[in-house]
Coordinates of C-alpha atoms in Angstrom, one line a residue:
Chain A
M1 CA -125.9 -168.1 22.5
K2 CA -124.3 -171.4 21.7
S3 CA -122.0 -171.5 24.8
L4 CA -124.7 -171.0 27.4
G5 CA -125.2 -174.0 29.6
S6 CA -121.8 -175.4 28.9
I7 CA -120.2 -172.8 31.0
R8 CA -120.2 -174.7 34.3
R9 CA -119.4 -178.3 33.3
S10 CA -120.3 -180.6 30.5
F11 CA -123.1 -182.1 32.6
A12 CA -126.5 -181.8 31.0
P13 CA -128.6 -185.0 31.3
W14 CA -131.7 -182.8 30.8
A15 CA -130.6 -182.0 27.3
D16 CA -130.3 -185.7 26.4
P17 CA -133.6 -187.3 25.4
A18 CA -132.3 -190.8 26.2
S19 CA -131.6 -190.0 29.9
K20 CA -134.3 -191.0 32.4
P21 CA -135.3 -188.5 35.1
F22 CA -134.5 -189.5 38.7
I23 CA -137.3 -187.5 40.3
S24 CA -140.5 -186.7 38.4
F25 CA -143.3 -184.4 39.5
R26 CA -146.3 -185.2 37.3
N27 CA -149.1 -182.7 37.3
V28 CA -148.7 -182.2 41.1
T29 CA -151.3 -180.0 42.8
K30 CA -151.3 -179.2 46.5
K31 CA -154.2 -177.2 48.1
F32 CA -154.4 -176.0 51.7
G33 CA -158.1 -175.3 52.0
D34 CA -158.8 -172.8 49.2
F35 CA -155.2 -171.8 48.8
V36 CA -153.4 -173.5 45.9
A37 CA -149.8 -173.8 47.0
V38 CA -148.6 -175.9 44.1
D39 CA -150.6 -175.7 40.8
D40 CA -150.5 -178.6 38.3
L41 CA -146.7 -178.7 38.3
S42 CA -144.5 -181.0 36.3
L43 CA -140.8 -181.1 36.7
N44 CA -137.9 -183.6 36.1
I45 CA -134.7 -183.8 38.1
Y46 CA -131.8 -186.0 37.1
T47 CA -129.3 -188.1 39.0
R48 CA -126.3 -186.2 40.4
E49 CA -128.0 -182.9 39.6
F50 CA -127.7 -179.9 41.9
F51 CA -131.2 -178.5 41.4
A52 CA -132.5 -175.3 42.9
L53 CA -136.1 -174.2 43.5
L54 CA -136.0 -170.5 43.5
G55 CA -138.9 -168.1 44.3
A56 CA -140.3 -165.6 46.7
S57 CA -141.8 -166.8 49.9
G58 CA -145.2 -168.3 49.4
C59 CA -144.5 -169.5 45.8
G60 CA -144.8 -173.1 46.8
K61 CA -141.2 -174.1 46.7
S62 CA -141.0 -175.4 50.3
T63 CA -144.3 -177.2 49.8
L64 CA -142.8 -179.0 46.8
L65 CA -139.8 -180.0 48.9
R66 CA -142.0 -181.2 51.8
M67 CA -144.1 -183.3 49.4
L68 CA -140.8 -185.0 48.2
A69 CA -139.8 -185.6 51.8
G70 CA -143.3 -187.0 52.6
F71 CA -144.5 -184.4 55.1
E72 CA -147.3 -183.3 52.8
Q73 CA -149.3 -185.4 50.4
P74 CA -150.2 -184.0 47.0
T75 CA -153.9 -183.2 46.5
S76 CA -153.5 -184.6 43.0
G77 CA -150.8 -185.8 40.6
E78 CA -147.9 -188.1 41.4
I79 CA -144.2 -188.0 42.4
I80 CA -141.9 -190.6 41.1
L81 CA -138.5 -191.2 42.6
D82 CA -136.1 -193.7 40.9
G83 CA -139.1 -195.4 39.2
Q84 CA -141.1 -195.7 42.4
N85 CA -144.3 -193.9 43.0
L86 CA -144.0 -192.1 46.4
A87 CA -147.8 -191.9 47.0
G88 CA -148.7 -193.2 50.5
I89 CA -145.1 -193.8 51.6
P90 CA -144.5 -192.2 55.0
P91 CA -141.4 -189.9 55.5
Y92 CA -139.6 -192.6 57.5
R93 CA -139.6 -195.0 54.6
R94 CA -138.4 -192.7 51.9
P95 CA -134.9 -192.9 50.6
V96 CA -134.5 -189.1 50.9
N97 CA -133.1 -187.0 53.7
M98 CA -133.7 -183.4 54.5
M99 CA -131.6 -180.6 56.0
F100 CA -134.0 -178.3 57.7
Q101 CA -133.9 -174.5 57.6
S102 CA -133.9 -174.4 61.4
Y103 CA -131.4 -177.3 61.4
A104 CA -133.8 -179.2 63.7
L105 CA -131.0 -180.7 65.8
F106 CA -132.1 -182.8 68.7
P107 CA -131.3 -180.5 71.7
H108 CA -131.0 -183.4 74.2
M109 CA -128.4 -185.3 72.1
T110 CA -124.7 -184.7 71.5
V111 CA -123.4 -184.0 68.0
E112 CA -122.4 -187.7 67.8
T113 CA -125.8 -189.1 68.7
N114 CA -127.5 -186.6 66.4
V115 CA -125.6 -187.9 63.5
A116 CA -126.0 -191.5 64.6
F117 CA -129.8 -191.1 65.0
G118 CA -130.8 -192.2 61.5
L119 CA -128.4 -195.1 61.4
K120 CA -129.7 -196.3 64.8
Q121 CA -133.3 -196.3 63.4
D122 CA -132.1 -198.6 60.6
G123 CA -130.7 -201.1 63.2
M124 CA -127.1 -200.7 61.9
P125 CA -124.6 -202.6 64.1
K126 CA -122.9 -200.3 66.7
P127 CA -119.3 -200.5 65.4
E128 CA -120.5 -199.6 61.9
I129 CA -122.5 -196.7 63.3
A130 CA -119.4 -195.4 65.1
A131 CA -117.3 -195.7 62.0
R132 CA -119.9 -193.9 59.8
V133 CA -120.4 -191.1 62.4
E134 CA -116.6 -190.5 62.6
Q135 CA -116.4 -190.4 58.8
M136 CA -119.3 -187.9 58.6
L137 CA -117.9 -185.6 61.3
K138 CA -114.6 -185.7 59.4
L139 CA -116.4 -184.7 56.3
V140 CA -117.8 -181.6 57.9
K141 CA -114.7 -181.0 60.0
L142 CA -116.4 -181.4 63.4
E143 CA -114.4 -184.3 64.9
K144 CA -113.5 -182.2 67.9
F145 CA -117.1 -181.4 68.7
A146 CA -118.5 -184.9 68.8
K147 CA -119.4 -184.8 72.5
R148 CA -120.9 -181.3 72.5
K149 CA -124.6 -180.6 72.6
P150 CA -126.2 -178.3 69.9
H151 CA -126.5 -175.3 72.3
Q152 CA -122.7 -175.5 72.8
L153 CA -122.1 -174.8 69.1
S154 CA -122.1 -171.7 66.9
G155 CA -124.5 -171.2 64.0
G156 CA -122.1 -172.4 61.4
Q157 CA -121.2 -175.5 63.4
R158 CA -124.9 -176.4 63.9
Q159 CA -125.4 -176.1 60.2
R160 CA -122.6 -178.6 59.6
V161 CA -124.1 -181.0 62.2
A162 CA -127.4 -180.8 60.4
L163 CA -125.6 -181.5 57.1
A164 CA -123.7 -184.5 58.5
R165 CA -126.8 -185.9 60.0
S166 CA -128.8 -185.7 56.8
L167 CA -125.9 -187.3 54.8
A168 CA -125.2 -190.1 57.3
K169 CA -127.7 -192.5 55.8
R170 CA -126.3 -191.9 52.3
P171 CA -129.7 -190.9 50.9
K172 CA -130.4 -191.1 47.2
V173 CA -131.5 -187.5 47.3
L174 CA -130.6 -184.7 49.8
L175 CA -133.2 -182.0 50.2
L176 CA -132.0 -178.7 51.6
D177 CA -134.5 -176.2 52.8
E178 CA -132.8 -172.7 52.8
P179 CA -129.6 -174.4 54.0
L180 CA -127.6 -171.2 54.4
G181 CA -130.4 -168.9 55.4
A182 CA -129.3 -168.5 59.0
L183 CA -125.6 -167.9 58.3
D184 CA -123.9 -164.5 57.9
K185 CA -122.8 -163.4 54.4
K186 CA -119.2 -164.4 54.5
L187 CA -119.9 -167.8 56.0
R188 CA -122.7 -168.3 53.5
E189 CA -120.4 -167.7 50.5
E190 CA -117.8 -170.2 51.9
T191 CA -120.4 -172.8 52.6
Q192 CA -121.9 -172.5 49.1
F193 CA -118.7 -173.7 47.6
E194 CA -118.3 -176.4 50.3
L195 CA -121.7 -177.7 49.5
M196 CA -120.9 -177.9 45.8
D197 CA -117.7 -179.8 46.4
L198 CA -119.5 -182.1 48.8
Q199 CA -122.2 -182.9 46.2
Q200 CA -119.5 -183.6 43.6
E201 CA -117.5 -185.8 45.9
L202 CA -120.5 -187.9 47.1
G203 CA -122.2 -188.0 43.7
L204 CA -125.6 -187.3 45.2
T205 CA -128.6 -185.5 43.9
F206 CA -129.3 -182.3 45.7
V207 CA -132.5 -180.4 45.7
V208 CA -132.2 -177.0 47.4
V209 CA -135.0 -174.5 48.1
T210 CA -133.9 -170.9 48.3
H211 CA -135.1 -167.4 48.0
D212 CA -131.6 -166.1 47.4
Q213 CA -130.9 -165.9 43.7
E214 CA -127.2 -165.5 44.2
E215 CA -127.1 -168.8 46.2
A216 CA -129.1 -170.6 43.5
M217 CA -127.0 -169.2 40.7
T218 CA -123.7 -170.1 42.4
M219 CA -124.6 -173.7 43.4
A220 CA -127.1 -175.1 41.0
D221 CA -126.8 -177.0 37.8
R222 CA -130.3 -176.0 37.0
I223 CA -132.8 -173.6 38.6
A224 CA -136.5 -173.7 38.5
V225 CA -137.9 -170.2 39.0
M226 CA -141.3 -170.5 40.7
A227 CA -144.2 -168.2 41.2
H228 CA -147.7 -168.8 42.5
G229 CA -147.3 -172.5 42.6
K230 CA -146.1 -172.8 39.0
V231 CA -142.6 -173.2 37.5
V232 CA -142.0 -170.2 35.3
Q233 CA -138.7 -171.3 33.8
V234 CA -136.3 -174.2 34.3
A235 CA -132.8 -173.7 32.9
T236 CA -129.2 -173.4 33.8
P237 CA -128.2 -170.3 35.7
A238 CA -126.6 -168.7 32.6
E239 CA -129.7 -169.3 30.6
I240 CA -132.0 -167.9 33.3
Y241 CA -129.8 -164.8 33.5
E242 CA -129.1 -164.2 29.9
A243 CA -132.2 -165.6 28.2
P244 CA -135.1 -165.2 30.6
N245 CA -138.3 -166.5 29.0
S246 CA -140.6 -163.9 30.5
R247 CA -140.8 -160.5 32.0
F248 CA -141.2 -162.1 35.5
V249 CA -138.0 -164.1 35.3
A250 CA -136.1 -161.2 33.7
D251 CA -137.2 -158.9 36.5
F252 CA -136.8 -161.5 39.3
I253 CA -133.2 -162.5 38.6
G254 CA -130.7 -159.7 38.8
D255 CA -131.1 -156.1 37.6
V256 CA -132.7 -155.4 34.2
N257 CA -133.8 -152.6 32.0
I258 CA -137.0 -153.3 30.0
F259 CA -137.8 -151.1 26.9
D260 CA -141.4 -151.4 25.9
G261 CA -142.6 -150.8 22.3
T262 CA -144.1 -152.1 19.1
V263 CA -142.4 -154.3 16.6
S264 CA -142.0 -152.5 13.3
A265 CA -140.1 -155.1 11.4
N266 CA -139.1 -158.8 11.7
A267 CA -136.7 -160.1 9.1
D268 CA -133.5 -162.2 8.9
G269 CA -133.8 -163.2 12.6
R270 CA -133.8 -159.6 13.7
V271 CA -136.6 -157.4 14.9
Q272 CA -136.9 -153.7 15.2
I273 CA -138.9 -152.3 18.1
E274 CA -140.1 -148.7 18.2
T275 CA -139.8 -147.6 21.8
A276 CA -141.5 -144.8 23.7
S277 CA -138.0 -143.5 24.6
G278 CA -137.7 -142.2 21.0
F279 CA -135.1 -144.5 19.5
P280 CA -135.5 -147.8 17.6
I281 CA -134.0 -151.0 18.9
R282 CA -132.7 -153.4 16.3
V283 CA -131.8 -156.7 17.9
V284 CA -131.2 -160.4 17.2
A285 CA -134.4 -162.4 18.0
P286 CA -134.6 -165.8 16.1
D287 CA -138.3 -166.4 17.1
G288 CA -139.2 -162.8 17.5
P289 CA -142.7 -161.5 17.4
A290 CA -144.3 -160.4 14.1
A291 CA -144.5 -156.8 13.0
G292 CA -147.2 -154.9 14.8
A293 CA -147.0 -156.9 18.0
K294 CA -146.3 -155.3 21.4
A295 CA -143.0 -156.4 22.8
G296 CA -140.4 -155.6 25.4
F297 CA -136.6 -155.7 25.2
A298 CA -134.8 -156.7 28.4
V299 CA -131.1 -155.8 28.7
R300 CA -128.9 -156.2 31.8
P301 CA -127.1 -153.1 33.2
E302 CA -123.6 -154.5 32.5
K303 CA -124.4 -155.0 28.8
I304 CA -125.1 -151.2 28.4
K305 CA -122.2 -149.0 27.6
V306 CA -122.0 -145.4 28.8
S307 CA -119.8 -143.0 26.7
R308 CA -119.3 -139.3 26.1
D309 CA -119.0 -139.6 22.4
A310 CA -121.7 -140.9 20.0
P311 CA -121.0 -144.6 19.4
P312 CA -120.9 -145.8 15.8
S313 CA -123.3 -148.6 16.4
A314 CA -127.1 -148.7 16.3
N315 CA -129.1 -149.0 19.5
A316 CA -127.7 -145.8 21.0
V317 CA -129.5 -142.9 22.6
R318 CA -128.5 -139.7 24.4
G319 CA -129.3 -139.2 28.1
E320 CA -128.2 -137.4 31.2
I321 CA -126.4 -138.9 34.2
W322 CA -129.0 -138.9 37.0
D323 CA -127.3 -140.9 39.7
I324 CA -124.0 -142.6 40.3
G325 CA -123.6 -145.5 42.6
Y326 CA -120.0 -146.4 43.4
L327 CA -119.8 -150.0 44.6
G328 CA -116.1 -150.5 44.6
D329 CA -115.8 -153.3 42.1
M330 CA -118.1 -151.5 39.8
T331 CA -120.0 -148.3 39.3
V332 CA -123.7 -148.1 38.5
F333 CA -125.0 -145.2 36.4
H334 CA -128.6 -144.2 36.3
V335 CA -129.1 -142.4 33.0
R336 CA -132.2 -140.4 32.3
L337 CA -133.5 -140.6 28.8
P338 CA -135.4 -137.6 27.1
D339 CA -138.8 -139.2 27.9
G340 CA -137.9 -139.5 31.5
K341 CA -137.1 -143.2 31.6
V342 CA -134.2 -144.0 33.8
V343 CA -131.8 -146.7 32.5
K344 CA -129.3 -148.6 34.7
A345 CA -125.9 -149.2 33.3
S346 CA -122.9 -150.7 35.2
S347 CA -119.3 -150.7 34.3
L348 CA -116.5 -152.6 35.9
N349 CA -113.8 -150.5 37.6
A350 CA -110.9 -152.3 36.0
V351 CA -108.4 -149.5 36.7
R352 CA -107.9 -147.8 40.0
A353 CA -108.0 -144.2 38.9
V354 CA -109.8 -142.8 35.8
E355 CA -108.8 -139.4 34.5
D356 CA -111.9 -137.2 34.1
P357 CA -114.5 -139.7 35.1
I358 CA -118.1 -139.3 34.0
G359 CA -119.9 -137.1 36.6
Y360 CA -123.3 -136.0 37.6
D361 CA -125.6 -134.1 35.1
Q362 CA -123.3 -134.8 32.2
E363 CA -124.7 -135.6 28.7
V364 CA -123.8 -139.1 27.7
W365 CA -124.7 -141.8 25.2
I366 CA -125.9 -145.2 26.2
S367 CA -125.6 -148.1 23.7
F368 CA -125.7 -151.8 23.6
A369 CA -124.9 -154.5 21.0
E370 CA -127.6 -156.2 18.9
D371 CA -127.3 -159.5 20.9
A372 CA -127.1 -157.8 24.3
G373 CA -130.6 -158.8 25.5
V374 CA -133.7 -160.7 24.9
V375 CA -137.0 -159.8 23.2
L376 CA -140.0 -160.5 25.5
K377 CA -143.3 -161.3 23.9
D378 CA -146.2 -159.8 25.9
Chain B
M1 CA -133.4 -150.6 95.2
S2 CA -131.2 -147.7 96.5
T3 CA -133.5 -146.1 99.0
W4 CA -134.9 -148.0 101.9
S5 CA -137.7 -145.7 102.7
R6 CA -139.6 -146.4 105.9
F7 CA -142.7 -147.2 103.9
N8 CA -140.8 -149.9 102.0
I9 CA -139.4 -151.5 105.2
A10 CA -142.8 -151.4 106.8
S11 CA -144.5 -153.1 103.9
I12 CA -141.9 -155.8 103.7
I13 CA -142.2 -156.5 107.5
F14 CA -146.0 -156.6 107.4
G15 CA -146.1 -158.6 104.2
F16 CA -143.8 -161.3 105.5
A17 CA -145.4 -161.3 108.9
F18 CA -148.8 -161.9 107.3
L19 CA -147.4 -164.8 105.3
Y20 CA -145.2 -166.5 107.8
L21 CA -146.2 -165.6 111.4
P22 CA -148.8 -168.4 111.6
I23 CA -146.3 -170.9 110.3
V24 CA -143.6 -169.8 112.6
L25 CA -145.9 -170.0 115.6
L26 CA -146.9 -173.5 114.6
V27 CA -143.3 -174.6 114.3
I28 CA -142.4 -173.0 117.7
F29 CA -145.3 -174.6 119.5
S30 CA -144.5 -178.0 118.1
F31 CA -141.4 -178.0 120.4
N32 CA -143.5 -177.0 123.4
E33 CA -143.3 -179.1 126.5
S34 CA -146.8 -178.3 127.6
K35 CA -149.9 -180.1 126.3
L36 CA -151.7 -176.7 126.1
V37 CA -151.0 -175.2 122.8
T38 CA -151.0 -171.6 123.8
V39 CA -148.8 -171.9 126.9
W40 CA -145.1 -172.1 126.5
A41 CA -143.5 -174.5 129.1
G42 CA -140.1 -175.1 127.7
F43 CA -138.4 -176.9 124.8
S44 CA -139.1 -180.5 124.2
T45 CA -139.3 -183.0 121.3
R46 CA -141.7 -185.3 123.1
W47 CA -144.5 -184.7 120.6
Y48 CA -142.3 -185.9 117.8
V49 CA -141.5 -189.0 119.7
Q50 CA -145.2 -189.5 120.5
L51 CA -146.0 -189.0 116.8
L52 CA -143.9 -192.1 116.0
H53 CA -146.1 -194.1 118.2
N54 CA -149.4 -192.8 116.7
Q55 CA -150.3 -195.6 114.5
A56 CA -153.4 -194.0 113.0
L57 CA -151.5 -190.9 112.0
L58 CA -148.7 -192.8 110.4
E59 CA -151.3 -195.0 108.6
A60 CA -152.9 -191.9 107.2
A61 CA -149.5 -190.5 106.0
W62 CA -148.8 -193.8 104.2
V63 CA -152.2 -193.8 102.5
T64 CA -151.6 -190.2 101.4
I65 CA -148.2 -190.9 99.9
R66 CA -149.5 -194.0 98.1
V67 CA -152.5 -192.1 96.7
A68 CA -150.3 -189.2 95.7
L69 CA -147.7 -191.3 93.9
I70 CA -150.1 -193.4 92.0
S71 CA -152.6 -190.7 91.1
A72 CA -149.8 -188.2 90.1
T73 CA -148.2 -190.8 87.8
I74 CA -151.4 -191.8 86.0
A75 CA -152.6 -188.2 85.8
T76 CA -149.3 -187.2 84.2
V77 CA -149.7 -189.9 81.5
L78 CA -153.3 -188.9 80.8
G79 CA -152.6 -185.2 81.0
T80 CA -149.6 -185.4 78.7
L81 CA -151.6 -187.3 76.1
A82 CA -154.5 -184.8 76.4
A83 CA -152.0 -181.9 75.9
L84 CA -150.5 -183.7 72.9
A85 CA -153.9 -184.2 71.3
M86 CA -154.9 -180.6 71.9
T87 CA -151.8 -179.1 70.4
R88 CA -151.4 -181.6 67.5
Y89 CA -154.8 -182.1 66.2
T90 CA -156.0 -178.5 65.8
R91 CA -158.4 -179.0 63.1
F92 CA -161.1 -181.4 64.5
R93 CA -164.6 -180.5 65.1
G94 CA -165.6 -179.3 68.6
R95 CA -162.0 -178.6 69.6
M96 CA -163.0 -175.5 71.5
L97 CA -165.5 -177.5 73.5
F98 CA -163.0 -180.2 74.1
S99 CA -160.3 -177.9 75.4
G100 CA -162.8 -176.0 77.5
M101 CA -163.8 -179.3 79.1
I102 CA -160.3 -180.2 79.9
Y103 CA -159.8 -177.0 81.8
A104 CA -163.2 -176.8 83.5
P105 CA -162.0 -178.8 86.6
L106 CA -159.4 -176.0 87.2
V107 CA -162.2 -173.6 88.0
M108 CA -164.8 -176.0 89.2
P109 CA -165.5 -175.7 93.0
E110 CA -164.0 -178.7 94.7
V111 CA -167.2 -179.4 96.5
I112 CA -169.0 -180.0 93.2
T113 CA -166.2 -182.2 91.8
G114 CA -166.2 -184.2 95.1
L115 CA -169.9 -184.5 95.3
S116 CA -170.3 -185.6 91.6
M117 CA -167.6 -188.2 92.1
L118 CA -169.4 -189.5 95.2
L119 CA -172.7 -189.8 93.3
L120 CA -171.0 -191.6 90.4
F121 CA -169.3 -194.1 92.7
V122 CA -172.6 -194.7 94.5
A123 CA -174.5 -195.0 91.3
I124 CA -172.2 -197.7 89.8
G125 CA -171.9 -199.4 93.2
F126 CA -168.1 -198.9 93.5
D127 CA -167.2 -199.4 97.2
R128 CA -165.4 -196.3 98.5
G129 CA -161.9 -196.7 99.7
F130 CA -158.3 -196.4 98.4
W131 CA -159.1 -196.8 94.7
T132 CA -162.0 -194.4 94.6
L133 CA -159.8 -191.9 96.3
T134 CA -157.0 -192.5 93.8
L135 CA -159.4 -192.2 90.8
A136 CA -160.8 -188.9 92.1
H137 CA -157.3 -187.5 92.6
I138 CA -156.4 -188.6 89.0
T139 CA -159.4 -186.8 87.7
F140 CA -158.8 -183.4 89.3
T141 CA -155.0 -183.3 88.9
M142 CA -155.0 -184.4 85.3
C143 CA -156.1 -181.0 84.0
F144 CA -153.2 -179.3 85.8
V145 CA -150.7 -181.6 84.1
A146 CA -152.4 -180.9 80.8
V147 CA -152.1 -177.2 81.2
V148 CA -148.4 -177.3 82.1
V149 CA -147.5 -179.7 79.3
Q150 CA -149.5 -177.9 76.8
S151 CA -147.8 -174.6 77.4
R152 CA -144.5 -176.4 76.8
L153 CA -145.8 -178.0 73.6
L154 CA -146.9 -174.6 72.2
S155 CA -143.3 -173.5 72.0
F156 CA -142.1 -176.9 70.8
D157 CA -140.2 -176.8 67.4
R158 CA -142.1 -179.5 65.4
S159 CA -139.4 -179.6 62.8
I160 CA -137.3 -181.8 65.2
E161 CA -140.0 -184.4 65.0
E162 CA -140.1 -184.1 61.3
A163 CA -136.3 -184.5 61.2
A164 CA -136.6 -187.7 63.3
M165 CA -139.2 -189.1 60.9
D166 CA -137.1 -188.1 58.0
L167 CA -134.2 -190.0 59.4
G168 CA -136.3 -193.2 59.6
A169 CA -138.0 -193.0 63.0
T170 CA -141.5 -194.3 63.1
P171 CA -144.1 -192.0 64.9
V172 CA -143.8 -194.1 68.1
A173 CA -140.0 -194.0 68.0
T174 CA -140.1 -190.3 67.3
F175 CA -142.3 -189.7 70.4
L176 CA -140.2 -191.8 72.7
Q177 CA -136.7 -190.7 71.5
V178 CA -137.3 -187.1 70.6
T179 CA -140.6 -185.5 71.8
L180 CA -140.7 -187.0 75.3
P181 CA -137.1 -186.3 76.2
V182 CA -137.5 -182.7 75.1
I183 CA -140.7 -182.1 77.0
A184 CA -139.6 -184.2 80.0
P185 CA -138.9 -181.2 82.3
A186 CA -142.5 -179.9 81.7
V187 CA -143.9 -183.4 82.2
F188 CA -141.9 -183.7 85.4
S189 CA -143.2 -180.4 86.8
G190 CA -146.7 -181.5 85.9
W191 CA -146.1 -184.6 87.9
V192 CA -144.7 -182.6 90.9
L193 CA -147.7 -180.3 90.7
A194 CA -150.1 -183.2 90.6
L195 CA -148.3 -184.8 93.6
T196 CA -148.5 -181.7 95.7
L197 CA -152.2 -181.1 94.8
S198 CA -153.0 -184.7 95.7
L199 CA -151.0 -184.6 99.0
D200 CA -152.9 -181.7 100.5
D201 CA -156.3 -182.3 99.1
L202 CA -159.0 -182.4 101.8
V203 CA -162.4 -181.6 100.2
I204 CA -162.5 -184.1 97.3
S205 CA -160.9 -186.8 99.5
S206 CA -163.5 -186.3 102.1
F207 CA -166.2 -187.1 99.5
T208 CA -164.6 -190.0 97.8
S209 CA -162.7 -192.0 100.5
G210 CA -164.2 -194.7 102.5
P211 CA -163.3 -196.7 105.6
G212 CA -159.6 -197.6 105.9
A213 CA -158.5 -194.9 103.5
T214 CA -158.1 -191.8 105.5
T215 CA -155.5 -189.3 104.2
L216 CA -153.3 -187.2 106.4
P217 CA -155.2 -183.9 105.7
M218 CA -158.4 -185.7 106.7
K219 CA -156.9 -187.1 109.8
I220 CA -155.4 -183.7 110.9
Y221 CA -158.7 -182.0 110.2
S222 CA -160.7 -184.5 112.2
Q223 CA -158.3 -184.3 115.1
V224 CA -158.3 -180.5 115.1
R225 CA -162.0 -180.6 115.6
L226 CA -161.3 -182.3 119.0
G227 CA -158.8 -179.6 119.8
V228 CA -155.4 -178.8 118.5
T229 CA -152.7 -180.9 120.0
P230 CA -148.9 -180.3 119.8
E231 CA -148.7 -183.6 118.0
I232 CA -150.5 -182.0 115.1
N233 CA -148.1 -179.1 115.2
A234 CA -145.2 -181.6 115.0
I235 CA -146.5 -183.4 112.0
C236 CA -147.2 -180.1 110.3
T237 CA -143.7 -179.0 111.0
I238 CA -142.4 -182.1 109.4
L239 CA -144.5 -181.5 106.3
I240 CA -143.3 -177.9 106.1
G241 CA -139.7 -179.1 106.4
I242 CA -140.2 -181.6 103.5
V243 CA -141.8 -179.0 101.3
A244 CA -139.1 -176.4 102.1
I245 CA -136.3 -178.9 101.2
G246 CA -138.1 -179.8 98.0
V247 CA -138.5 -176.2 96.9
L248 CA -134.9 -175.5 97.8
I249 CA -133.5 -178.4 95.8
A250 CA -135.6 -177.6 92.8
S251 CA -134.5 -173.9 92.7
V252 CA -130.9 -174.7 93.2
V253 CA -131.0 -177.3 90.4
S254 CA -132.7 -175.0 88.0
R255 CA -130.4 -172.1 88.8
R256 CA -127.3 -174.3 88.3
R257 CA -128.7 -175.6 85.0
E258 CA -129.4 -172.1 83.8
A259 CA -125.9 -170.9 84.7
Q260 CA -124.5 -173.9 82.9
R261 CA -126.5 -173.2 79.8
V262 CA -125.4 -169.5 79.7
A263 CA -121.8 -170.5 80.2
D264 CA -122.1 -173.1 77.4
E265 CA -123.6 -170.6 75.0
R266 CA -120.9 -168.1 75.7
A267 CA -118.2 -170.7 75.2
A268 CA -119.8 -171.7 71.8
F269 CA -119.8 -168.2 70.5
A270 CA -116.4 -167.2 71.8
Q271 CA -114.7 -169.5 69.4

C-alpha cells in the first residue's frame, strides 16, 4: 500500500511533522440544548489544502463549517486560524468567506453589485472594486451577465455568482456548503473539476461540506468522514476507499462486502479468518488481530473476480449467480454463497461483446488476492 | 365558466348591487342641482365649488392627512421593529404573551381602545389635540404593520443576511443594505394599510382628539347629524375617486412586475 496518497499529487503537508496546520479545531464541542452536534472534535487543515467534510445529514459537518464562519460559537474548545484564536470574533471580521448551499444571492442587486458587496464593506476605492469585479466575473465566465439580477439567471449561473462573490475578497479560506447540491448531475461533474482548477490557480485553502462521497473523492486532497459529531477517519480519498479504518467507513464509502469470522492464525503479517461462509480467508494484515479475536474482512466488489473454473489461488469459494446488473461500463454480479450470503462482484466491460457470458443460475467461483481488502477489528 | 345559468347571473347582479348601489347613489346625488338629497333636479357641480369655500371641511381634511402621514410612518417603523423582534428572537421567555399582546389591538373593540387612551391622556394631563390624535393612531395601526411585515419575514431566507455578514457587513449594515430592501414591499404595504386605517378612523379619533383637531370623518359625521347635504356627497365622491385611483395604480404596478418576473425567469432558463 505504499503508493496510496501519492496518487493525486505530491502534496501532503499533513504527513510532514514540521508543517504547521492552518486551521485547527481543538476539542471543539457544540451543543444545541441537549443535542450534541459536534462532540470533542480535533482536526487540522493545512494551507492550500482542499479539505472535505463528508457525512450523512445531521453528522455535524455543517455545524463545524458554521463555527469556522462565525455563525455558531463552540460550546467548548477552540478554533485557531492562521495562529489566531477565533473565539469571540464575529463573522464580519473573519478572514474566511463562505459559499452558501442556497447561494444566498442578494435578490435586489445585480450580479455585479452582488460580487462588489464584500469589497464595498471594506471601503475599497471604486475603481479598484470595478476592476476586481470584472476580474472575478471573468474567472467564472459571467462577464456578459453583470447587469442581470439573480432571478434572471439559471441555477448554474447563480452558483457561479455565489462563487465569484465569495472569492472577491480573496479570503484566506473559502468555505463551501454543499456547493454543487442544487445542480444537475452533468453540470455537477463539470463544476467539480472547475472548482479544483480554481483552487489550484488561486492557491487558496478550501473546506467543503458534502454528503456526496463521489464529490468528496473527486475534489478533495483529504476527507474527514464524520458521524454523530465525531471524525471517524481523516485521510486521502484513496486511503479512505482502500484502507477504511472501521466498519462504518468501509460501509459508508462505496460498495463493500464484509466477511465476518474468527481469527485462527496471525503470523508473518498475515491473518487467517474462519468465516461463516465456509471458507478460510488468508490475507495481508500488518497489525492484524490476534488469534481467537473476532474480525471482519472488507473487500470492494471490483477486487473480487468471478470465474467459471476454479482459480489456483487461495481465498476462493463456489457460489451461484443470483443477480446480474448491467451498468454499461461494468457489470455487477450478485453471487450467492452456500450459506446464503450474497457477495457483490463487479467487472469492467473492457470488450464490447463477450462470447458465452456468465449468466443467471450458473455455478461460479469467486476469488480475491491476499491484499485485496482490509481486516477490520471489532 | 362556460355556462351562464340564470342563478349565476342573478347572484352576480344582486351581489354587486348590494356592494355598490349605495356608493353609486351617493356619487350621482353629489352632482344634484337641488339642495334636497333625495330629489333630482338636474346636473350641477355647484356642491364641488361650494366645497372649496368650506374652510372647516378643508381644515379637517388637512388635519386628517397630516395625522395619517405622521402616524403611518411612525407606526411602520415601530411595527417593523416589533415584527423583526418577534421573528428573530424566538427563544426568549414570555414570547407567546408578547406576541399575543402585539396582536390584541387587532381584535380589541375600538371603543375600548379609544376610551383607554382618553383615560391615559387625562390621567397624565396631556392636552388633547393633534398630537394625542396622532399617538392614538400610531398605537392602533402599529399592530397591523407588525402583522404584514411579520408574515413576510417568516418566508425570509436568513442565509442572505448571513452571507452579508460573512462578506464583512456589520449587523446594522446588513439590515440597511440587505434585509430592509428585500422586505421593503411588505413594509410599504404595511405603511399603506396604516395610512388607510388612520384616514377613515372615527371612533378612536372621537375619543382622543381635542379642539382644533377635527378629522374629516369626524366632521362628516357631525354634519350628517344635522342632515345630509350634497356637499357631503361631493367630498365623499372625491374620497372614493382617490381610493379607486390608488387601488388601480397598485394593481397595475403589481401585475406588471409579476409579468416582468415571469418573463425574466423564462428568459433565464431558455438559455
